[in-house]
PDB file of C-alpha atoms in Angstrom:
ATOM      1  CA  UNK G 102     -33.480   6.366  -6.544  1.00  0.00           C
ATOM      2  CA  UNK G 103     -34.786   3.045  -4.823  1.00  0.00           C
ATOM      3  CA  UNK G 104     -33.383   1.026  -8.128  1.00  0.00           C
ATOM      4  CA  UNK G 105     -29.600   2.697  -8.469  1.00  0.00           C
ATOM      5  CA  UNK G 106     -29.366   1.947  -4.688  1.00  0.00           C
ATOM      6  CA  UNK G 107     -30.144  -1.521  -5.213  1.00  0.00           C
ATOM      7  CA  UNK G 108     -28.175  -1.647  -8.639  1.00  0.00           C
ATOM      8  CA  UNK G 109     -25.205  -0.730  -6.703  1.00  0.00           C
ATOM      9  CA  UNK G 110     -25.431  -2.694  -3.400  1.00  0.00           C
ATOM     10  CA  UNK G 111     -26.349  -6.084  -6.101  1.00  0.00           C
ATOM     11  CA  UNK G 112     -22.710  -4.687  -8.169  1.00  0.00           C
ATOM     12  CA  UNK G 113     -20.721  -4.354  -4.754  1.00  0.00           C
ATOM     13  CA  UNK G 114     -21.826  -7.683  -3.906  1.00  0.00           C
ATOM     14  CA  UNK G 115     -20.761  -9.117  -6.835  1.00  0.00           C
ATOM     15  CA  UNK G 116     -17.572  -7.536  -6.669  1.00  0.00           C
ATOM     16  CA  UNK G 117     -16.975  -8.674  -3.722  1.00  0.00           C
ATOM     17  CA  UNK G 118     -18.053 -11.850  -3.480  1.00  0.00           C
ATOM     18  CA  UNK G 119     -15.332 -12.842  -6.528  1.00  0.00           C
ATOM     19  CA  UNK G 120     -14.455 -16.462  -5.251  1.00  0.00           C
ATOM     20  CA  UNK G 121     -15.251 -18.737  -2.031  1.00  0.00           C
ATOM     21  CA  UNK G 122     -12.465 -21.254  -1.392  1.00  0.00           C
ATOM     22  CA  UNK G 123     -13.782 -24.422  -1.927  1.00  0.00           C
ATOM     23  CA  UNK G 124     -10.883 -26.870  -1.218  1.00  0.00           C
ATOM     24  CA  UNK G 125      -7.266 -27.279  -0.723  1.00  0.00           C
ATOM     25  CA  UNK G 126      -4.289 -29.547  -1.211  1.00  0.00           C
ATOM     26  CA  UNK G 127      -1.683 -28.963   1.102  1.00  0.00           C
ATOM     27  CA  UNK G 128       1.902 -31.070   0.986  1.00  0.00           C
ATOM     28  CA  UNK G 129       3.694 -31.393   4.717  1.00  0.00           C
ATOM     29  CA  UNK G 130       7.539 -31.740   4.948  1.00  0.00           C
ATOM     30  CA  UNK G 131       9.134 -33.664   8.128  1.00  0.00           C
ATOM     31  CA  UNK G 132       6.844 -36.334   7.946  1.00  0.00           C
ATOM     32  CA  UNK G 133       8.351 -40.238   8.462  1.00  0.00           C
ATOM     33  CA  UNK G 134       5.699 -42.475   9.024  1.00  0.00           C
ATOM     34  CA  UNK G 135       1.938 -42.893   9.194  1.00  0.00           C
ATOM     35  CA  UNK G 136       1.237 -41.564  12.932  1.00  0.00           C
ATOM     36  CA  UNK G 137       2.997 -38.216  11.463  1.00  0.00           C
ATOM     37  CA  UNK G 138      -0.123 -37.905   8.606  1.00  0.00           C
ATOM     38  CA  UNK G 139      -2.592 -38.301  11.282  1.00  0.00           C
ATOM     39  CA  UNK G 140      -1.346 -35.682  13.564  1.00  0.00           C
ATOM     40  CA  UNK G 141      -1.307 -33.408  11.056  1.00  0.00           C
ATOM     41  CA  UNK G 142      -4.992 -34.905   9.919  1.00  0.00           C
ATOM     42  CA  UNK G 143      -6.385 -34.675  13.125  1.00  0.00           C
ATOM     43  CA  UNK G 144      -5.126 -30.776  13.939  1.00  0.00           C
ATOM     44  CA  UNK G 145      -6.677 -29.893  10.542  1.00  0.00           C
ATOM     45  CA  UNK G 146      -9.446 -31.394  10.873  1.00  0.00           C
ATOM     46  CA  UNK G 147     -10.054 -29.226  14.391  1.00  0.00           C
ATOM     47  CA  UNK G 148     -10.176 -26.025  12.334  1.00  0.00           C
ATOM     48  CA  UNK G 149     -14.114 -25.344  11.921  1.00  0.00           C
ATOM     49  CA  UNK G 150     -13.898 -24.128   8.610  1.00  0.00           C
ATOM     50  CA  UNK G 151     -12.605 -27.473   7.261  1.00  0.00           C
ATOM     51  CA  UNK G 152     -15.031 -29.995   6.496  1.00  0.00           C
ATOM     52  CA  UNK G 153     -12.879 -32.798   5.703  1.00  0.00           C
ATOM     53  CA  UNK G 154      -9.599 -33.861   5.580  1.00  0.00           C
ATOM     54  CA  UNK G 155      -8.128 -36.959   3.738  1.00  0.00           C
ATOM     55  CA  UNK G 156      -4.496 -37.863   3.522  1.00  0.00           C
ATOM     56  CA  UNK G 157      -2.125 -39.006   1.257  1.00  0.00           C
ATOM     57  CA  UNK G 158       0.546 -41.038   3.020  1.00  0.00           C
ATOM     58  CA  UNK G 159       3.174 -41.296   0.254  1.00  0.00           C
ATOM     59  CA  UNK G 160       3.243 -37.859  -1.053  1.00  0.00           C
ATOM     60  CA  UNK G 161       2.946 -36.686   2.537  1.00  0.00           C
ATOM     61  CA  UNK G 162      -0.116 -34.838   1.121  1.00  0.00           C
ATOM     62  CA  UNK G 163      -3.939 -33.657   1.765  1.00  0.00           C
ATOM     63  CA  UNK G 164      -6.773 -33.232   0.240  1.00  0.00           C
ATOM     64  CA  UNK G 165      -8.995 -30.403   2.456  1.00  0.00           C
ATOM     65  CA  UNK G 166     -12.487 -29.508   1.609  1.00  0.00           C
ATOM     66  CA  UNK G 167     -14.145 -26.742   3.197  1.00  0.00           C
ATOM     67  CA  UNK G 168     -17.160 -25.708   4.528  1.00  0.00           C
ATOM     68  CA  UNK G 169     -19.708 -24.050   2.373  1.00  0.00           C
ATOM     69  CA  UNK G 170     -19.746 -20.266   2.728  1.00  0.00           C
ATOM     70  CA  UNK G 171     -17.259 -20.922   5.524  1.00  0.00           C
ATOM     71  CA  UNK G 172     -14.255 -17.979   6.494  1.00  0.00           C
ATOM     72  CA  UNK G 173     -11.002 -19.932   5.025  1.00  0.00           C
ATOM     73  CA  UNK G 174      -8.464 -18.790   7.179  1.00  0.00           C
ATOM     74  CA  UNK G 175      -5.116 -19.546   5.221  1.00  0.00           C
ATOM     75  CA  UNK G 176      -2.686 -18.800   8.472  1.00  0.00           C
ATOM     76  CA  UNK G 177      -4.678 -21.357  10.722  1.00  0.00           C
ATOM     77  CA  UNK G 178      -3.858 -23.920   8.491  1.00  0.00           C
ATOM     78  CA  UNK G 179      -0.144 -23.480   8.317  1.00  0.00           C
ATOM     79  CA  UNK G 180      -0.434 -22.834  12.145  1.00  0.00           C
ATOM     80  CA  UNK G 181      -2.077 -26.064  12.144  1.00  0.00           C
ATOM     81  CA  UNK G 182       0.780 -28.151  10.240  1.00  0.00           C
ATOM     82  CA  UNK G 183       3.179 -26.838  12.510  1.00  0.00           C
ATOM     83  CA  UNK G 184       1.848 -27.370  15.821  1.00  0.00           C
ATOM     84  CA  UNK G 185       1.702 -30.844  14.659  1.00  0.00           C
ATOM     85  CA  UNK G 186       5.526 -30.081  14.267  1.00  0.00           C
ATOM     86  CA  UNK G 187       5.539 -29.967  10.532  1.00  0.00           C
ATOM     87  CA  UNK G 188       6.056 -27.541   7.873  1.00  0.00           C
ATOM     88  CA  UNK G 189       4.527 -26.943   4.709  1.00  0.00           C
ATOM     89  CA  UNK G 190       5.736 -27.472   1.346  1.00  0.00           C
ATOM     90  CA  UNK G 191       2.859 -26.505  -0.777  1.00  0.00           C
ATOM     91  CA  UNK G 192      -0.090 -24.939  -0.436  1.00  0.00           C
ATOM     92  CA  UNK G 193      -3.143 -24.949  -3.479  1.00  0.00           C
ATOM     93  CA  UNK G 194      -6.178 -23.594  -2.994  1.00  0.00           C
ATOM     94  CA  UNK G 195      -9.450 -24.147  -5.027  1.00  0.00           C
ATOM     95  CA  UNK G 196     -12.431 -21.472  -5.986  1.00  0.00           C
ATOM     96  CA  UNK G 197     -14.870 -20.652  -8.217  1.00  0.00           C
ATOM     97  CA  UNK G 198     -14.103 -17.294  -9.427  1.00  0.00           C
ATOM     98  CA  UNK G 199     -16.430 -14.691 -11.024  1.00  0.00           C
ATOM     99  CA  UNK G 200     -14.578 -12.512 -13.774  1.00  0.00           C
ATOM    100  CA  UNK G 201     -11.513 -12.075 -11.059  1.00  0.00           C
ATOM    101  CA  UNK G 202      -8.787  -9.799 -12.753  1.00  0.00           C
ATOM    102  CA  UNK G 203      -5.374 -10.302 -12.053  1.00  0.00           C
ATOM    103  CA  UNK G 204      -2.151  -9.174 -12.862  1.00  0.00           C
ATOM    104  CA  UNK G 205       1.976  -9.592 -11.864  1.00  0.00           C
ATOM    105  CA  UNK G 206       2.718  -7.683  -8.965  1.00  0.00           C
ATOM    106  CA  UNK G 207      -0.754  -6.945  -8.522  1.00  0.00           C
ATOM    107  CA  UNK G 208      -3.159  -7.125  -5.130  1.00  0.00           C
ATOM    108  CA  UNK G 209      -6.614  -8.136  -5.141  1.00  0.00           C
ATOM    109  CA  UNK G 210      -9.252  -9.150  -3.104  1.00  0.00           C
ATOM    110  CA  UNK G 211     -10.443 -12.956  -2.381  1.00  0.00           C
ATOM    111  CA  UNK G 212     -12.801 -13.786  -0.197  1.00  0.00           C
ATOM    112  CA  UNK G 213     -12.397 -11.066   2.330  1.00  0.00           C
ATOM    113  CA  UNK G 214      -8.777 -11.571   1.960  1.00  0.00           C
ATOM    114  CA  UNK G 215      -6.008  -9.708   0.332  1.00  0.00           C
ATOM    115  CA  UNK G 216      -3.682 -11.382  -2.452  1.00  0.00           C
ATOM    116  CA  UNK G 217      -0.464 -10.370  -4.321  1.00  0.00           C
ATOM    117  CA  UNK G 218       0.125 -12.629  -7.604  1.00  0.00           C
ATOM    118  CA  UNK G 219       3.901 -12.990  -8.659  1.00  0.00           C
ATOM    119  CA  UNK G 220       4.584 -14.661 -11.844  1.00  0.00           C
ATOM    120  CA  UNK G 221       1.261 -14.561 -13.437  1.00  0.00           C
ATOM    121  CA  UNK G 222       0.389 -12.767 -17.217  1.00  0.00           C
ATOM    122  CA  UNK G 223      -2.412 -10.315 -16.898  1.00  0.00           C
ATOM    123  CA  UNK G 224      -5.911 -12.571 -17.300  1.00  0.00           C
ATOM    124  CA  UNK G 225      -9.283 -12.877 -16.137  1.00  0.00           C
ATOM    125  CA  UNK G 226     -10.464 -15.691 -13.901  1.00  0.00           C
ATOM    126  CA  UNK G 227     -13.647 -17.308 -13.882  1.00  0.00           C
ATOM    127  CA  UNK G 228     -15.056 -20.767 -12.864  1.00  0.00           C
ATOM    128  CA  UNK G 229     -12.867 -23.302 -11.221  1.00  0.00           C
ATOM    129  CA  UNK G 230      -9.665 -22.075 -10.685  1.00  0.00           C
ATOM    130  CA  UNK G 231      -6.154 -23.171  -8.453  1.00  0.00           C
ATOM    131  CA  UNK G 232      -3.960 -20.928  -6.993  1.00  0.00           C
ATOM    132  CA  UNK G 233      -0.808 -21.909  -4.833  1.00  0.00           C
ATOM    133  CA  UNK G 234       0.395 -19.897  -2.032  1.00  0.00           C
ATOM    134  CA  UNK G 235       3.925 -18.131  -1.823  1.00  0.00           C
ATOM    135  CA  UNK G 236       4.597 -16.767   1.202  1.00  0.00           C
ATOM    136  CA  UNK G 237       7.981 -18.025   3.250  1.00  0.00           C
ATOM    137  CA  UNK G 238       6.270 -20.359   5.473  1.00  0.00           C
ATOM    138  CA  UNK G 239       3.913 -22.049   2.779  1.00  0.00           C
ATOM    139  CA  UNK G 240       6.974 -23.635   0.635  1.00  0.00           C
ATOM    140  CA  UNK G 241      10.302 -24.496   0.643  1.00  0.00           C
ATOM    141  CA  UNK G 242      13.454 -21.564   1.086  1.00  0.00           C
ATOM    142  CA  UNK G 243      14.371 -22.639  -2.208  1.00  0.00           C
ATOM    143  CA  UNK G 244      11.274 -21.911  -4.133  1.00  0.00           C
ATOM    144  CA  UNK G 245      10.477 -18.700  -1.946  1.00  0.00           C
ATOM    145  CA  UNK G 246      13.994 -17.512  -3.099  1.00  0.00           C
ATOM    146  CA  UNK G 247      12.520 -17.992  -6.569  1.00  0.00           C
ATOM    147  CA  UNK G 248       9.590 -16.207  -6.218  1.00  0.00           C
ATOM    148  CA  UNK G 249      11.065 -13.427  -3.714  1.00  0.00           C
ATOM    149  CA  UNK G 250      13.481 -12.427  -7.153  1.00  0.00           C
ATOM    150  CA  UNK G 251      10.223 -11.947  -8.885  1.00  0.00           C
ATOM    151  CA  UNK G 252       8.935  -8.993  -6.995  1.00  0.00           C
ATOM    152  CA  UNK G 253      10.697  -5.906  -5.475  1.00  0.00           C
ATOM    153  CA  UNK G 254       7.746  -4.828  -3.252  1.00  0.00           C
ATOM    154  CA  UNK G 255       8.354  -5.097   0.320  1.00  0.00           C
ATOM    155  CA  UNK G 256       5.058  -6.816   1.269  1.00  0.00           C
ATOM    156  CA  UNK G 257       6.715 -10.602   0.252  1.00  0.00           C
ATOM    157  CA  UNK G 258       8.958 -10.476   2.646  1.00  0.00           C
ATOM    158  CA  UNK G 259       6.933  -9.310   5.731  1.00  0.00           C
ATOM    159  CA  UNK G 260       3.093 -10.456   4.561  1.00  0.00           C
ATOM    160  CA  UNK G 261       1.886  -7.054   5.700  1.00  0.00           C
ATOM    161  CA  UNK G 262       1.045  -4.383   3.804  1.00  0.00           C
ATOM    162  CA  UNK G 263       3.455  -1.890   2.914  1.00  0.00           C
ATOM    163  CA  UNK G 264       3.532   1.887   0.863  1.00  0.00           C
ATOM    164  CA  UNK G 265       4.112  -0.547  -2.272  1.00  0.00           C
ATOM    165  CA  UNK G 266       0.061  -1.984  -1.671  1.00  0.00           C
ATOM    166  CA  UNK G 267      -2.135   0.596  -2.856  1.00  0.00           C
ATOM    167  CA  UNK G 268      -5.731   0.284  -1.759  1.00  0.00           C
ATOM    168  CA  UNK G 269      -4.690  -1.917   1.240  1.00  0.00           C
ATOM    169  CA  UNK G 270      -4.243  -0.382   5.181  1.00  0.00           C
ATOM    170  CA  UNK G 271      -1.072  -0.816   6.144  1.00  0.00           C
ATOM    171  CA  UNK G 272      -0.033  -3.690   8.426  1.00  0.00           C
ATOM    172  CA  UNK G 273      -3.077  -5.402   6.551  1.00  0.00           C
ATOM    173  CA  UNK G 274      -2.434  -9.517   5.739  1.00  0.00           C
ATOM    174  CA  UNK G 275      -1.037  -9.852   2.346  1.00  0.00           C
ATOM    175  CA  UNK G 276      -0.441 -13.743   1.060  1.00  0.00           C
ATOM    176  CA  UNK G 277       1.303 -13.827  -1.749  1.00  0.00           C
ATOM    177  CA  UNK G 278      -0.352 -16.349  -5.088  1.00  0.00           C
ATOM    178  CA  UNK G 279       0.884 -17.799  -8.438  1.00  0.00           C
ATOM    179  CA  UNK G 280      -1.507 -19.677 -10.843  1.00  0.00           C
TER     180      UNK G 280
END
């Protein structure tokens, strides 16, 4: 009895434990000069789950590593960025993911956090991996028009959970992923 308890606390584990975000590139919009990139730098660099932060001045872009085993939290970066007073254009995050199945239209679980791919073919993940973000405030109106066509459950358009996520409480954070 001792064993299948342990058998199934080790699988449960493993299940959940799917991915840890490792890094990130993010790509601002609004920015005009170099003091812009290092208000943006510096308020990322605050978060405590980042580690470091290095910026890209011509592409307006960033390259974000995170802290080992550390609780990514995807909203305090945007809210980051826009304190600053800038938006984001792009969001892609980095993990290591262990036989992670996903599927269009489909929510899983990453890191303690809940995620609804659009646009994706049915596959398996595994080892190093990139997903972008999709949600309205983590790229342009343009491409969130594209990707809000792809998908007629109500969860894109509010980020909560709705009757159209099953598993997932309602009201619960949904962000919305591509590969």
């Amino acid at each position: 009895m001792k064993k299948l308890l342990l058998l199934m606390v080790a699988v449960l584990v493993t299940v959940c434990m799917n991915a840890q975000f490792k890094r990130a590139y993010l790509q601002a919009t609004g920015l005009t000069c170099a003091m812009c990139s290092n208000a943006i730098n510096k308020a990322l660099q605050a978060k405590p789950f980042i580690q470091s932060v290095k910026s890209d001045i011509k592409n307006s872009a960033f390259d974000i590593v995170f802290k080992e085993n550390a609780d990514v939290d995807i909203d305090e970066i945007r809210k980051a960025v826009e304190d600053a007073g800038f938006g984001i254009g792009s969001l892609k995050l980095t993990a290591n993911f262990n036989e992670l199945k996903i599927a269009n239209d489909a929510h899983v679980e990453i890191g303690g956090r809940h995620f609804h791919f659009l646009s994706v073919s049915d596959r398996v993940l595994n080892g190093e991996q990139t997903i972008t973000i999709v949600d309205k405030d983590f790229l342009t109106a343009k491409q969130f028009r594209k990707f809000s066509e792809s998908t007629k459950m109500k969860c894109l358009l509010a980020g909560k959970a709705a009757n159209c996520c099953p598993g997932v409480a309602s009201g619960t954070r949904i962000f919305h992923a591509t590969i």
